[in-house]
Tab-separated table of C-alpha atoms in Angstrom:
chain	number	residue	atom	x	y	z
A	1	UNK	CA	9.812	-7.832	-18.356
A	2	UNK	CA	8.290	-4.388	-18.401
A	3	UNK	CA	7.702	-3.097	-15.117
A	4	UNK	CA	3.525	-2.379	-14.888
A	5	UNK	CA	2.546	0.174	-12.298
A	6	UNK	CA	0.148	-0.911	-10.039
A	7	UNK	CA	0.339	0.993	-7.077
A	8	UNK	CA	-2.739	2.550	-5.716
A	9	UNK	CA	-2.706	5.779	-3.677
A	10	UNK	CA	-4.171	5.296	0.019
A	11	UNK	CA	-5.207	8.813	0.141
A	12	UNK	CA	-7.804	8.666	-2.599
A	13	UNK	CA	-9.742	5.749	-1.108
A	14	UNK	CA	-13.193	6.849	0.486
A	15	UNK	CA	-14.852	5.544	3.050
A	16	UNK	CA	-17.930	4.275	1.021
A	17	UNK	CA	-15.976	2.375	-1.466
A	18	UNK	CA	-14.218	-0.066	0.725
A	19	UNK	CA	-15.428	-2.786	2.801
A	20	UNK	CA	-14.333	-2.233	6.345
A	21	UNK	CA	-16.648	-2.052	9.414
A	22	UNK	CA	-17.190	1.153	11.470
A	23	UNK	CA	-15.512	-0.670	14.510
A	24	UNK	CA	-12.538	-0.323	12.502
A	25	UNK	CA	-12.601	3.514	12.120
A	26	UNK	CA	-10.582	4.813	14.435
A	27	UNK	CA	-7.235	7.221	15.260
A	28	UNK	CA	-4.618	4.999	16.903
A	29	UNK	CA	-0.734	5.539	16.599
A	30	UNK	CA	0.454	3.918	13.653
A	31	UNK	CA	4.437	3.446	13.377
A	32	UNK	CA	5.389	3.303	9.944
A	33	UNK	CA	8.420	1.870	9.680
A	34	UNK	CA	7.517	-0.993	11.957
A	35	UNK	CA	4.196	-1.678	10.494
A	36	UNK	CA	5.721	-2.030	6.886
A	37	UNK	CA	8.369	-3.764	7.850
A	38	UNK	CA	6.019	-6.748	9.633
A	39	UNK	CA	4.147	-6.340	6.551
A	40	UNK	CA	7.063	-7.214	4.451
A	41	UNK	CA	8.001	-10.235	7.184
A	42	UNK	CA	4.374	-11.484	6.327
A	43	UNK	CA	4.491	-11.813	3.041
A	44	UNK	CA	8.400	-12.419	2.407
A	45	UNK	CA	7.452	-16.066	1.930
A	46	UNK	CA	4.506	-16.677	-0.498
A	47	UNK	CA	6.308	-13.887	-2.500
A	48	UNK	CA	9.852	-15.701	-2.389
A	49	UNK	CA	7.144	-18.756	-3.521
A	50	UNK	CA	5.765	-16.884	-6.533
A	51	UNK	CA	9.787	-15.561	-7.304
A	52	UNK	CA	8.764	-12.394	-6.210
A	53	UNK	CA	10.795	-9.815	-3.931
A	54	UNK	CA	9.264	-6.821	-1.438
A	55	UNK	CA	10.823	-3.949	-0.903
A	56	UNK	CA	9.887	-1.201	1.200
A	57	UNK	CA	10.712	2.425	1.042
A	58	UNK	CA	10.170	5.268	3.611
A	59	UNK	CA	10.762	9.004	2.330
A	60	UNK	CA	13.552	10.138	5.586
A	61	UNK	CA	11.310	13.194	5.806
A	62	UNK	CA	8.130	11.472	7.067
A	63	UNK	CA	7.909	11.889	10.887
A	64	UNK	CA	7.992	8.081	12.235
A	65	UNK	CA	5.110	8.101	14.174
A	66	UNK	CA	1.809	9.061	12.947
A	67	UNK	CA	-1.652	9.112	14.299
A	68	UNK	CA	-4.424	8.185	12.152
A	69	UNK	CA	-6.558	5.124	11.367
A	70	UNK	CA	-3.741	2.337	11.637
A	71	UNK	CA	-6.061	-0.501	11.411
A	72	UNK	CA	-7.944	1.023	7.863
A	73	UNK	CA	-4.423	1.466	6.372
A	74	UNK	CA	-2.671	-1.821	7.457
A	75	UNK	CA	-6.119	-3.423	6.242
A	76	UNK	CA	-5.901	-1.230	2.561
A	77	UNK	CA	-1.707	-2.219	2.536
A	78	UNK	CA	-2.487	-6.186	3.449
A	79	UNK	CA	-4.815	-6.241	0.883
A	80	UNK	CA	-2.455	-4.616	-2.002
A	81	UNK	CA	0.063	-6.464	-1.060
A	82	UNK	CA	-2.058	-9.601	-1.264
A	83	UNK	CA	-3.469	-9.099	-4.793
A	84	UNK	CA	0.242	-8.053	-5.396
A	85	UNK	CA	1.715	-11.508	-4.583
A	86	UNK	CA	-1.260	-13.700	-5.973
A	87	UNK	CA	-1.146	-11.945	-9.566
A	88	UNK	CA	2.622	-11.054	-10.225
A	89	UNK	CA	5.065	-14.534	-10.966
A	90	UNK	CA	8.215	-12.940	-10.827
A	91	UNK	CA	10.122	-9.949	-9.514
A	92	UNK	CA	9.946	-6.750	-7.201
A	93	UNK	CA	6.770	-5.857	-4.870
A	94	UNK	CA	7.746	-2.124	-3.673
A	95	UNK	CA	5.810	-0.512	-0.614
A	96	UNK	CA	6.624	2.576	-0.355
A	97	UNK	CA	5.748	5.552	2.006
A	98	UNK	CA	6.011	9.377	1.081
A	99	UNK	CA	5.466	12.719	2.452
A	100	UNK	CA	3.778	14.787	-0.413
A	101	UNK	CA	3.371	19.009	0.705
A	102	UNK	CA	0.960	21.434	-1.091
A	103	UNK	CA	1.302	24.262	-1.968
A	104	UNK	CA	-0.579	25.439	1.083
A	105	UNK	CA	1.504	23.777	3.787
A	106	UNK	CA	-0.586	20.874	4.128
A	107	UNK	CA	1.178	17.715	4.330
A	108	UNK	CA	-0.063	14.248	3.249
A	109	UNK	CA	1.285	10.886	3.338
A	110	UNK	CA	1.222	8.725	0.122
A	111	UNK	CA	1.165	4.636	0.493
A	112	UNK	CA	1.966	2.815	-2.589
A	113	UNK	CA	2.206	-0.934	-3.640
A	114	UNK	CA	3.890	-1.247	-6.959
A	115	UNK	CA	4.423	-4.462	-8.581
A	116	UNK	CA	5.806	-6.341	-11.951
A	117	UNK	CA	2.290	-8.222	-12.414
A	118	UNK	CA	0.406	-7.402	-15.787
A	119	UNK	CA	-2.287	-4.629	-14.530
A	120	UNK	CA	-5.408	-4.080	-14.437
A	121	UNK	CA	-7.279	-3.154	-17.709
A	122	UNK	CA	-9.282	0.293	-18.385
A	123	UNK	CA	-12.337	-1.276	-18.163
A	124	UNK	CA	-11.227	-3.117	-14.496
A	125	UNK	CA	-10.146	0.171	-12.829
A	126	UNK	CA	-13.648	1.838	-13.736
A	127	UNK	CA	-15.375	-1.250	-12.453
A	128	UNK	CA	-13.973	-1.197	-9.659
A	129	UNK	CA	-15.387	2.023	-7.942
């Protein structure tokens, strides 16, 4: 089965296109290894159900604490992962987290959810923003 590419990068979401509350906006320590790992724990079942397997990666050059809005990005990941596990049947789920530099110095960190399901179309991806 041809692997599809689904992941979707965290950093290119706005605020106005996704459906969380202003209470939710907010800079709180977020600990990436721990919070992807609990994601995977979460969903290692219904995946295992749907004879699917998640994996998750962390680029060793992303510092292990972070601050920024934790509850926005676990909310973004549970989602992905979600959408990942209800339309894929069989095989991998990869999170993965990595440090991407500019040329300018500035650092940001990517979040991807890539999975074996069959994609969105052309048309679904304009739609949806």
């Amino acid at each position: 089965m041809e692997q599809q590419d689904n992941s979707t990068n965290l950093c290119n979401v706005s605020d106005e296109n996704t459906d969380i509350h202003p209470a939710m906006e907010s800079v709180s320590e977020f600990q990436i290894e721990r919070s992807l790992k609990a994601l995977q724990a979460i969903w290692r079942r219904p995946a295992y159900q749907n004879g699917l397997k998640i994996n998750v990666i962390i680029d060793k050059n992303i510092e292990r604490t972070l601050f920024l809005d934790s509850l926005k990005i676990q909310y973004c990941l549970n989602n992905l992962i979600s959408n990942a596990v209800k339309y894929s049947q069989e095989g991998i789920i990869t999170v993965s987290a990595v440090h991407l530099k500019t040329h300018n110095g500035t650092s940001y960190l990517s979040l991807n959810v890539q999975d074996t399901g069959q994609g969105m179309t052309e048309k679904h991806v304009r739609d949806l923003f």
